Coordinates of C-alpha atoms in Angstrom, one line a residue:
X201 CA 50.5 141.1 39.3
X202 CA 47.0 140.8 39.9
X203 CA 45.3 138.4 41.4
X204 CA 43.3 135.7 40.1
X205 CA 40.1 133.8 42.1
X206 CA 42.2 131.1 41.9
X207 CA 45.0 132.9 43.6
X208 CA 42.6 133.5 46.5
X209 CA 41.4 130.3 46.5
X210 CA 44.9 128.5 47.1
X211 CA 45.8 131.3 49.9
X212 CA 42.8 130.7 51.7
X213 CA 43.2 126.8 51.4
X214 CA 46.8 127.4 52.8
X215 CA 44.9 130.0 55.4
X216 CA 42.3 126.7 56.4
X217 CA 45.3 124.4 56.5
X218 CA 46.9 126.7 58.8
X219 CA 44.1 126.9 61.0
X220 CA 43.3 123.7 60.9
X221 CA 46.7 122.6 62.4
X222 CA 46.3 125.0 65.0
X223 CA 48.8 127.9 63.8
X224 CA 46.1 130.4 63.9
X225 CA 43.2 131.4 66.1
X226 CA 39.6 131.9 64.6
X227 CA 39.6 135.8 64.9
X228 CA 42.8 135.9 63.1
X229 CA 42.0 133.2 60.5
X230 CA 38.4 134.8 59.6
X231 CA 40.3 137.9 59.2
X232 CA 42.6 137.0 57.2
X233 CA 40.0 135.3 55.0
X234 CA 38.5 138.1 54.4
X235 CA 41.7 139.9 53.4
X236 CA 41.9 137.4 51.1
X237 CA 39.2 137.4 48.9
X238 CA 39.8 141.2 49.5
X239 CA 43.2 141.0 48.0
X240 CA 44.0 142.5 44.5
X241 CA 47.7 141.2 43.7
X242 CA 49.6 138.4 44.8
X243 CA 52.1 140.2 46.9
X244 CA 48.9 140.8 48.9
X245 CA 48.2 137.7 49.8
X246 CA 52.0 136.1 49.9
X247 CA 51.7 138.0 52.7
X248 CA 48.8 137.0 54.5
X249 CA 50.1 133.3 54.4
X250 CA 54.1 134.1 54.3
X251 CA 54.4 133.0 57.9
X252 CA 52.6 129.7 57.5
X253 CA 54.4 125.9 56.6
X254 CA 52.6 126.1 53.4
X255 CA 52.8 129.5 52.5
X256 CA 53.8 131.6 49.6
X257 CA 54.5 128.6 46.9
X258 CA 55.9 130.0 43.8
X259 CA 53.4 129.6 41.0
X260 CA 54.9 126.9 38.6
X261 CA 54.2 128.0 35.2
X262 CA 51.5 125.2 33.5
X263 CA 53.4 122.5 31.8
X264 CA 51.6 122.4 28.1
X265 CA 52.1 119.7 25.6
X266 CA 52.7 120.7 21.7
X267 CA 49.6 119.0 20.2
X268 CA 50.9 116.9 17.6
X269 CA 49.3 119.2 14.7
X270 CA 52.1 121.9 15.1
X271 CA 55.1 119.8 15.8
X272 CA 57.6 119.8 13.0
X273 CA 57.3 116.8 10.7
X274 CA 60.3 114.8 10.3
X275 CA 60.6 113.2 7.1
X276 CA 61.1 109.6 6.6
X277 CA 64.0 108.0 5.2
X278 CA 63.7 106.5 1.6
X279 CA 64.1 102.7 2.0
X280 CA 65.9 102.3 -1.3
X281 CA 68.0 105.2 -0.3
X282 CA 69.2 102.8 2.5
X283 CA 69.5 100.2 0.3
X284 CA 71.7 101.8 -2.1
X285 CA 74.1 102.5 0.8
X286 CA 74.4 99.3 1.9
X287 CA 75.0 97.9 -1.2
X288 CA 77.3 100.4 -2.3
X289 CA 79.2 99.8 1.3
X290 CA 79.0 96.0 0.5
X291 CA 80.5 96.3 -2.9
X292 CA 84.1 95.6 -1.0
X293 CA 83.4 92.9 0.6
X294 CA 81.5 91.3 -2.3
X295 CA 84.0 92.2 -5.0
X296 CA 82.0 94.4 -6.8
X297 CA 78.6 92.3 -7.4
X298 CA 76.4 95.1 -5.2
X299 CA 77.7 97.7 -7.1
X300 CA 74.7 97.5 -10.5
X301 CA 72.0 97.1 -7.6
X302 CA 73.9 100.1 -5.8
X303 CA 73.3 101.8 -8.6
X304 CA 69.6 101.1 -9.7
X305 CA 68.6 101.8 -6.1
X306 CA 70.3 104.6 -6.4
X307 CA 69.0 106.2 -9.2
X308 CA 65.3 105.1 -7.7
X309 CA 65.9 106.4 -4.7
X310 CA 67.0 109.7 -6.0
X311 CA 63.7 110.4 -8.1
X312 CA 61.9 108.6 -5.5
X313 CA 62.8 111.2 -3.0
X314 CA 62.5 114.2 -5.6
X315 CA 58.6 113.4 -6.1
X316 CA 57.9 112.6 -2.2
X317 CA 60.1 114.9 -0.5
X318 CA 61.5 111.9 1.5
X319 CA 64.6 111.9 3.5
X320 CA 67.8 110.4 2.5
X321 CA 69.0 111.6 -0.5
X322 CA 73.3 111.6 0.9
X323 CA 72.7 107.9 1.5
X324 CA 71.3 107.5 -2.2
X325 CA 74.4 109.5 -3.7
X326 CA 76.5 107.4 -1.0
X327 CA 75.1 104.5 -3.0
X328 CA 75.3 105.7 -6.4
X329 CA 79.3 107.0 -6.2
X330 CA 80.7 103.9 -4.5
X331 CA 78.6 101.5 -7.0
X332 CA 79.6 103.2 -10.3
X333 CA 83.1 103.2 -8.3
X334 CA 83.1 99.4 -8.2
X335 CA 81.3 98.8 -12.0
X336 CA 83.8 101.0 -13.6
X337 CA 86.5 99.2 -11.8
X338 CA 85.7 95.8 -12.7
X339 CA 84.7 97.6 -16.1
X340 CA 88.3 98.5 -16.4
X341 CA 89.8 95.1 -15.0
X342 CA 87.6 93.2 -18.1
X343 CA 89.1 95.5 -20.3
X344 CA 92.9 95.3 -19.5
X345 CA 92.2 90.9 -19.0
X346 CA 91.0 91.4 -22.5
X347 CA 93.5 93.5 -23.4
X348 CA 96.4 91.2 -21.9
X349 CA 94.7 87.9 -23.5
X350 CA 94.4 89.6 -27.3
X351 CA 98.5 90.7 -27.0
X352 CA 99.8 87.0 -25.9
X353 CA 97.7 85.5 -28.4

């Protein structure tokens, strides 16, 4: 690979280092300075500082953030596509009264999320089965207590 000026800089910084601690003499050190700058690949000059502390330092490839502009873009979730699932998962507990505004949420979330493009559309059909679930359930417990009441009269 060829080298780079900055590639010549570092090995003569590492050359100056080495001189400076007293690893090499000044004849040596000016000519291997001007090997240096001389140089034309890298091999070249891992060798002219391989036998010093701070010699041939792998090159770590430059770390390089994603600018925010061309990172995916994650869609939010649809607030009343949460809110159907919660009320459809509350419908239990609450004997049914969630399930209508399971439903409504539902069916808002839904279009909601067709227009916008919005995450969340499994939690509003989550929240649309389990509140029609409980409506026609107590739908069809009315109807048999009416049922009952109209035959013993």
């Amino acid at each position: 690979m060829l080298a780079s000026h900055a590639d010549r800089e570092r090995a003569v910084d590492v050359l100056r280092a080495g001189y400076g601690e007293g690893r090499l003499e000044q004849p040596e050190f000016e000519k291997r300075v001007g090997r240096a700058y001389a140089a034309r690949t890298v091999g070249e000059l891992a060798l002219l500082v391989a036998d010093l502390p701070q010699g041939p330092v792998p090159h770590p490839a430059p770390v390089v953030s994603v600018p925010g502009t061309f990172l995916p873009v994650r869609p939010r979730t649809n607030g009343k596509a949460v809110g159907a699932a919660v009320c459809g998962g509350m419908c239990l507990v609450t004997f049914g009264l969630t399930g209508i505004p399971a439903v409504v949420l539902g069916h808002a979330a839904r279009a909601e999320i067709r227009r916008t493009g919005d995450a969340g559309d499994a939690l509003a059909l989550t929240g649309l089965v389990l509140g029609w679930l409980s409506t026609i359930g107590w739908a069809l417990i009315l109807t048999a207590m009416i049922v009952a009441a109209a035959a013993s009269a």
